[in-house]
mmCIF file of C-alpha atoms in Angstrom:
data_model
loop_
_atom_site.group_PDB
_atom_site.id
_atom_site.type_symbol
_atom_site.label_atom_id
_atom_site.label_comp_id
_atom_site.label_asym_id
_atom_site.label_seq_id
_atom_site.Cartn_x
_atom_site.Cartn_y
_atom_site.Cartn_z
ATOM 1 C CA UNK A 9 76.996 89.987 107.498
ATOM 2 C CA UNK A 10 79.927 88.050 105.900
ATOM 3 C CA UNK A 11 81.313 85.667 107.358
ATOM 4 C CA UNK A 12 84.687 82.910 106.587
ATOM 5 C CA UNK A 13 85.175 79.531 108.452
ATOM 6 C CA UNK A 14 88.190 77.787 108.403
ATOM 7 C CA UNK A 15 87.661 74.693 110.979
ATOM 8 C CA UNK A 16 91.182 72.781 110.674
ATOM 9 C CA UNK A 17 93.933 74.353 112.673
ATOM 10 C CA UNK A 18 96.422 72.158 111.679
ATOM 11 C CA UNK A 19 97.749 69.468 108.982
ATOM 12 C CA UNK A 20 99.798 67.296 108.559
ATOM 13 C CA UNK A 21 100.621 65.535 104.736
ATOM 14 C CA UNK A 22 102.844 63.237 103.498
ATOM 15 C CA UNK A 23 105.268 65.044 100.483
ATOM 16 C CA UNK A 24 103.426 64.463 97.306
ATOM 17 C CA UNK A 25 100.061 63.674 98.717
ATOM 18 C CA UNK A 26 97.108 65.974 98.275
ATOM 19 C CA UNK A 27 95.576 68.024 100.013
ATOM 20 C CA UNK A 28 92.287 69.872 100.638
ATOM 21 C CA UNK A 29 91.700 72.418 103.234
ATOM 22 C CA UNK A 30 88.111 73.606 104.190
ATOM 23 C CA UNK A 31 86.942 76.982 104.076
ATOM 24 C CA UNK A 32 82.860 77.684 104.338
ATOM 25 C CA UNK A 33 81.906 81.397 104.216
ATOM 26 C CA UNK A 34 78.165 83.156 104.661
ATOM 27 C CA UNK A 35 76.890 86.339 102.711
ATOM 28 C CA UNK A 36 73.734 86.965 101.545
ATOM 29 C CA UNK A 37 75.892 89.120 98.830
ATOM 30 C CA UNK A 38 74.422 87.449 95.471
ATOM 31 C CA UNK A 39 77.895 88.797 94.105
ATOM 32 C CA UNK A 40 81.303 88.115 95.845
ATOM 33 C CA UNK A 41 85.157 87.058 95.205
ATOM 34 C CA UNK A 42 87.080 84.342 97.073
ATOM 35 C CA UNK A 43 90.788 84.388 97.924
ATOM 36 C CA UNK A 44 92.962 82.486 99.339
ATOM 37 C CA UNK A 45 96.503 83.618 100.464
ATOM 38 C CA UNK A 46 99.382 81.604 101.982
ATOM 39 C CA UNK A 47 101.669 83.034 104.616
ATOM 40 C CA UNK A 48 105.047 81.216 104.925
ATOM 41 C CA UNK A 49 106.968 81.491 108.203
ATOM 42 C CA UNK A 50 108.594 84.639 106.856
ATOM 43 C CA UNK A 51 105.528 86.145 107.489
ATOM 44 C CA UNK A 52 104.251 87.297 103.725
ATOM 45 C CA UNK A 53 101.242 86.945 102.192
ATOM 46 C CA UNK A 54 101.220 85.830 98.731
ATOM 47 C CA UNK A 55 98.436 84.894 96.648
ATOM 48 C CA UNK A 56 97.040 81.725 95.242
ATOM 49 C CA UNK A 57 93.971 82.016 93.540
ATOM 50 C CA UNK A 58 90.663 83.279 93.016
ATOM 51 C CA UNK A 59 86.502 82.584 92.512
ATOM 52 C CA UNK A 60 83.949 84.942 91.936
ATOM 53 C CA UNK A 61 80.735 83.775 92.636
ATOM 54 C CA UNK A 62 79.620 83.974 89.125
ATOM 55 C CA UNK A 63 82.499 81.675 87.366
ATOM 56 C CA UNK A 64 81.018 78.700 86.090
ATOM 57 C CA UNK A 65 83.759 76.898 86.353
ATOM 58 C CA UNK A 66 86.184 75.773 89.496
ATOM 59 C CA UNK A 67 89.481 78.377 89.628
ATOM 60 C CA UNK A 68 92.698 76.242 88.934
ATOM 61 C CA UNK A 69 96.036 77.728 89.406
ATOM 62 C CA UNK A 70 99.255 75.273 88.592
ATOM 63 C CA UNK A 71 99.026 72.623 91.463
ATOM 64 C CA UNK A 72 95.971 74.874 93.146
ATOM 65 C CA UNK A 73 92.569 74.157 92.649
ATOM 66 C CA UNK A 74 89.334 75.559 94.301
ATOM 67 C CA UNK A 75 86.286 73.052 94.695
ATOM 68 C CA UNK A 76 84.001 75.679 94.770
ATOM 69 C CA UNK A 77 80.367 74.085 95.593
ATOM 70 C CA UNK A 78 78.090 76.849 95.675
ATOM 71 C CA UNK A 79 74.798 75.712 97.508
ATOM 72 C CA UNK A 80 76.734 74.741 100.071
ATOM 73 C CA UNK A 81 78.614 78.048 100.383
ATOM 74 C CA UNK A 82 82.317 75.792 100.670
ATOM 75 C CA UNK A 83 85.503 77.015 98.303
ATOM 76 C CA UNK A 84 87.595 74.143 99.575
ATOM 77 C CA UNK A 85 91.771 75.160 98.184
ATOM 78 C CA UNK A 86 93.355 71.613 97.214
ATOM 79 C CA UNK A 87 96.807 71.346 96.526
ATOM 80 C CA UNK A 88 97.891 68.535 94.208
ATOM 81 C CA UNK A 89 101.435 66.603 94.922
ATOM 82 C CA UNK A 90 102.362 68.586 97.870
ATOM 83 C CA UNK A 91 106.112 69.670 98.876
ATOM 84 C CA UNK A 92 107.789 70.618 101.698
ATOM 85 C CA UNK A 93 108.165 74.667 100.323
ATOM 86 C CA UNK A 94 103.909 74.242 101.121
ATOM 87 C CA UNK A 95 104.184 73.894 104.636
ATOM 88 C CA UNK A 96 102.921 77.563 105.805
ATOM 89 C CA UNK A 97 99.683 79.147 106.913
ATOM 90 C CA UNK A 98 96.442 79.335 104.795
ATOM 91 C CA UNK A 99 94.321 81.928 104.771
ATOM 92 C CA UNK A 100 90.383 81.815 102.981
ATOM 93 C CA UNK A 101 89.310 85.431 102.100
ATOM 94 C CA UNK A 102 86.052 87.180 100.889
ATOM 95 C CA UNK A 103 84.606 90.168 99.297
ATOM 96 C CA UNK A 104 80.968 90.713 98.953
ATOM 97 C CA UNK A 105 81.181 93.248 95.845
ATOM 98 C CA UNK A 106 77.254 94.753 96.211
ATOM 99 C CA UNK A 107 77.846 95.639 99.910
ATOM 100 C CA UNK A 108 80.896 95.896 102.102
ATOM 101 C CA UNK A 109 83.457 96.218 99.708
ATOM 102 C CA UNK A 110 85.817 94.781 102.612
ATOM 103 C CA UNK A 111 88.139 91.464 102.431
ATOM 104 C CA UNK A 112 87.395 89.782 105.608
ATOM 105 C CA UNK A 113 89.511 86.112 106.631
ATOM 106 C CA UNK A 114 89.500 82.960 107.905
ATOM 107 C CA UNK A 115 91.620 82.108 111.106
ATOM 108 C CA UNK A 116 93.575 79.745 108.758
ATOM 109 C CA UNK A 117 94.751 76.453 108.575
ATOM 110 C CA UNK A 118 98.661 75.480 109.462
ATOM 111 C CA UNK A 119 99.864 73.044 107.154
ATOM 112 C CA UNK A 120 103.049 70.994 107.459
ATOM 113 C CA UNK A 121 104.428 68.794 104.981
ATOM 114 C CA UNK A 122 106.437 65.826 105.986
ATOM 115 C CA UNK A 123 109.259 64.148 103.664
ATOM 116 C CA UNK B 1 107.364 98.986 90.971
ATOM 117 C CA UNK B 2 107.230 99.480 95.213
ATOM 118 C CA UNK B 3 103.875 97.714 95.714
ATOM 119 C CA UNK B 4 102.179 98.236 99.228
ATOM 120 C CA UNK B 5 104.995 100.020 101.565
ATOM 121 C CA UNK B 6 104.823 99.959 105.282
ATOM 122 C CA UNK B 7 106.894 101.478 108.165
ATOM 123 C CA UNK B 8 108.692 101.024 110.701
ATOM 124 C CA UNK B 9 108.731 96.788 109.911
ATOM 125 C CA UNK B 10 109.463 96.724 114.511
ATOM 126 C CA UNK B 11 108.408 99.504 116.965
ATOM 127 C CA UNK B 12 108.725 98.604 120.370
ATOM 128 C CA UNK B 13 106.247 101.374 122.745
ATOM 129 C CA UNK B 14 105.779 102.249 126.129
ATOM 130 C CA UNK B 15 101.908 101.588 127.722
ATOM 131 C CA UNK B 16 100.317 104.938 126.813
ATOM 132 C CA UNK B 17 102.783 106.192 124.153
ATOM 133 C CA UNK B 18 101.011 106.493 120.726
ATOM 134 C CA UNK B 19 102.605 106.144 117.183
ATOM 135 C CA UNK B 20 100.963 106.237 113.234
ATOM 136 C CA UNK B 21 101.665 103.233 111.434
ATOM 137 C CA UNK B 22 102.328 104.458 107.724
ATOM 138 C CA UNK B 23 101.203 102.726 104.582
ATOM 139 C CA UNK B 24 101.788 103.786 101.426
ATOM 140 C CA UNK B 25 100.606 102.410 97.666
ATOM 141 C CA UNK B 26 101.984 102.920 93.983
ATOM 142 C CA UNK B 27 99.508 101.058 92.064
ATOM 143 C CA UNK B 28 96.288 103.753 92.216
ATOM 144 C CA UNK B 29 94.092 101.200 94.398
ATOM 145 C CA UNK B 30 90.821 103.087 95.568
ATOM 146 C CA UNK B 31 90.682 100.518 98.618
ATOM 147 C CA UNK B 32 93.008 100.008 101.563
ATOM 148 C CA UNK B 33 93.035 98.077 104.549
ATOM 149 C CA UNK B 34 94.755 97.667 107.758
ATOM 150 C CA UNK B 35 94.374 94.109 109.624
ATOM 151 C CA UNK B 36 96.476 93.154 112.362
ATOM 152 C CA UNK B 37 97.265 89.406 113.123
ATOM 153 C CA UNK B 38 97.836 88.020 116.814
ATOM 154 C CA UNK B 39 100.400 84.783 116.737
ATOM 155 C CA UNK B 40 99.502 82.141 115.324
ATOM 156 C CA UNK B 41 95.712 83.150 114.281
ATOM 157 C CA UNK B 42 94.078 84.651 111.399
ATOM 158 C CA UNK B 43 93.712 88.518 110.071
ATOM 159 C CA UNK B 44 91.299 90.884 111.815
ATOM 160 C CA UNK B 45 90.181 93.755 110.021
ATOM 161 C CA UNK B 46 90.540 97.136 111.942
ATOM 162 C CA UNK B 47 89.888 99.986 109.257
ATOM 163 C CA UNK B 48 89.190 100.107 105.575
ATOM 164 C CA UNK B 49 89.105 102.670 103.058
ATOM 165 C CA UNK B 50 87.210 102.986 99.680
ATOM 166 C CA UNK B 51 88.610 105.910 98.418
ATOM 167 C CA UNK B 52 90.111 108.793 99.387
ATOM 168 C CA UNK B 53 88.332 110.674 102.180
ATOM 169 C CA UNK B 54 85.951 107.471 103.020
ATOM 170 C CA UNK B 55 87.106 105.170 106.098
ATOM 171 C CA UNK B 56 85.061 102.685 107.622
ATOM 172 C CA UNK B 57 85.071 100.387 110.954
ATOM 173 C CA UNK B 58 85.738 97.136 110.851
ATOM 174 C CA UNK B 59 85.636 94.004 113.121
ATOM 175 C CA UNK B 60 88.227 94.948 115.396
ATOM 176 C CA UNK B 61 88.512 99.727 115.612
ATOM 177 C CA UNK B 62 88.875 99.968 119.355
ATOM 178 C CA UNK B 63 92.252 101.818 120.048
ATOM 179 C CA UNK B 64 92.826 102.768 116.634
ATOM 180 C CA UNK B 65 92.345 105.828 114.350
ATOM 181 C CA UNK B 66 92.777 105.516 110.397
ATOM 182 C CA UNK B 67 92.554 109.302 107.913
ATOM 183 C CA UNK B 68 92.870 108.986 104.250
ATOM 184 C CA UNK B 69 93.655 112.611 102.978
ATOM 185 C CA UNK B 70 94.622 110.838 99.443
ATOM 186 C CA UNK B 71 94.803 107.892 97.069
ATOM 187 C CA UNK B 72 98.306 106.660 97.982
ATOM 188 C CA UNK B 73 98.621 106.694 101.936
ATOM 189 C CA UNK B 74 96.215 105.262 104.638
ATOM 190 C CA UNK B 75 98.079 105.897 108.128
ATOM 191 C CA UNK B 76 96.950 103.999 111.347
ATOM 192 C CA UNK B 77 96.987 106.025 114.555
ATOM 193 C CA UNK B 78 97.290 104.249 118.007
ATOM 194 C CA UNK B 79 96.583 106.286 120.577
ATOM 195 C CA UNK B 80 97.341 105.082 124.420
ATOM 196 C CA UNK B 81 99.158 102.079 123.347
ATOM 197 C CA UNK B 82 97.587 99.008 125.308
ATOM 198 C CA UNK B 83 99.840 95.184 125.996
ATOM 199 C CA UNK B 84 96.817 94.133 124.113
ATOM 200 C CA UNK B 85 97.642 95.848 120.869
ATOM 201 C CA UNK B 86 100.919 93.831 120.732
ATOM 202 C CA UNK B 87 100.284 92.415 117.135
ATOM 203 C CA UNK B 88 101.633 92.382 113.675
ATOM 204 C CA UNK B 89 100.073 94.876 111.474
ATOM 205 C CA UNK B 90 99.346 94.318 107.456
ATOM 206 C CA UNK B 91 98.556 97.374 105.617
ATOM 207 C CA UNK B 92 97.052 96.237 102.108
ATOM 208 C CA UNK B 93 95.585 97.729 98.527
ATOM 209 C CA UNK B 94 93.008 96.401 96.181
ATOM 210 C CA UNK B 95 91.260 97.490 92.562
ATOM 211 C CA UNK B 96 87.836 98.388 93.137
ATOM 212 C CA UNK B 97 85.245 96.639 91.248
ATOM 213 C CA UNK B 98 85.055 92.947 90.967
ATOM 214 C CA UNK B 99 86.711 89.793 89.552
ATOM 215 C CA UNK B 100 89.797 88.431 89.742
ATOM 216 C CA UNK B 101 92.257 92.007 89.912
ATOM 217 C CA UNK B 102 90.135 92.719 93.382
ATOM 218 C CA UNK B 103 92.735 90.549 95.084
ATOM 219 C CA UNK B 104 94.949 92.395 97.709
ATOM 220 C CA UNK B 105 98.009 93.170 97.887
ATOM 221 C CA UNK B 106 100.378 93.338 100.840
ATOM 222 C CA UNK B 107 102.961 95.218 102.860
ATOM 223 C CA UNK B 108 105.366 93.283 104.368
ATOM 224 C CA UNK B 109 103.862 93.858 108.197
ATOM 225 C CA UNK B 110 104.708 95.753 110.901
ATOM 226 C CA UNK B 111 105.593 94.054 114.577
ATOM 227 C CA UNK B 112 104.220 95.866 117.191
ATOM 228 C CA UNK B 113 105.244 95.270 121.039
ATOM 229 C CA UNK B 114 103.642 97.142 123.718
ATOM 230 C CA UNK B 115 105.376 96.843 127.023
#
């Protein structure tokens, strides 16, 4: 069965830190995609980037990066020299692309920025 | 280029009343989804779709019915609207396959108030 942790409710992050918030998923899919979204107060979810479980390399997107560590099933989303437009929800996401063929989510992480 | 389309975006219903909540896609996705999202928590899935003619359960079916006659529109029936169905409702679309164009896209939600 798949499964998608997220075990930080809440943040909160100076402007222009960084930041890293957890996500730790369990499949026994050999082949699978993560996601993760981010859901501002207006209540859309846009995209942010993506890892399939056979990229070599860890996904980077602008000030997005995924620490994807394999072995121990985590796909941590940091966000480099945070702002106050980041503050919003955070979603983690998988698909297991042998099986299910269903995106299944985290319960998110609420991040606020202070300035 | 319309994307993932939902309606209504609010329905208020009486206990017992039922309604379809209607999604429609442009982009020739073979899978759809419908989640719903309680305040302040993550996305539960309630139906998907593979294709047209193929739904599926998923973690949270109870109360709701899902048909997908074709490739564009996935409509979710609630039938005997329960307080406990209050909820916003995503409708979303994604390539089949795998890799990085299997990411979802998503309507813009529909709130949902039983009372």
């Amino acid at each position: 069965a798949q499964k998608i942790t997220q075990t930080q409710p809440g943040m909160f992050v100076q402007e222009k830190e960084a930041v890293t918030l957890d996500c730790t998923y369990d499949t026994s899919d050999p082949s699978y995609g993560l996601f993760w979204y981010k859901q501002p107060s207006s209540g859309e979810m846009i995209f942010l980037i993506y890892q399939g479980s056979y990229d070599q390399q860890n996904a980077t997107e602008g000030r997005y990066s995924l620490n994807f560590q394999k072995a121990r099933k985590s796909a941590n989303l940091v966000i480099s020299a945070s702002q106050l437009g980041d503050s919003a929800m955070y979603f983690c996401a998988m698909m297991c692309y042998s099986s299910a063929s269903k995106i299944i989510f985290g319960s998110g992480t609420r991040l606020s920025i202070r300035p | 280029n319309a994307g993932v389309t939902q309606t209504p975006k609010f329905r208020i219903l009486k206990i017992g009343q039922s309604m379809t909540l209607q999604c429609a896609q442009d982009m020739n996705h073979n899978y759809m989804y419908w989640y719903r999202q309680d305040p302040g928590m993550g996305l539960k899935l309630i139906y998907y779709s593979v294709g047209a003619g193929i739904t599926d359960k998923g973690e949270v079916p109870n109360g709701y019915n899902v048909s997908r006659s074709t490739t564009e529109d996935f409509p979710l029936r609630l039938e005997l609207a329960a307080p406990s169905q209050t909820s916003v409702y995503f409708c979303a679309s994604s390539y089949s396959g795998r890799g990085r164009n299997t990411e979802a896209f998503f309507g813009q939600g529909t709130r949902l108030t039983v009372v």
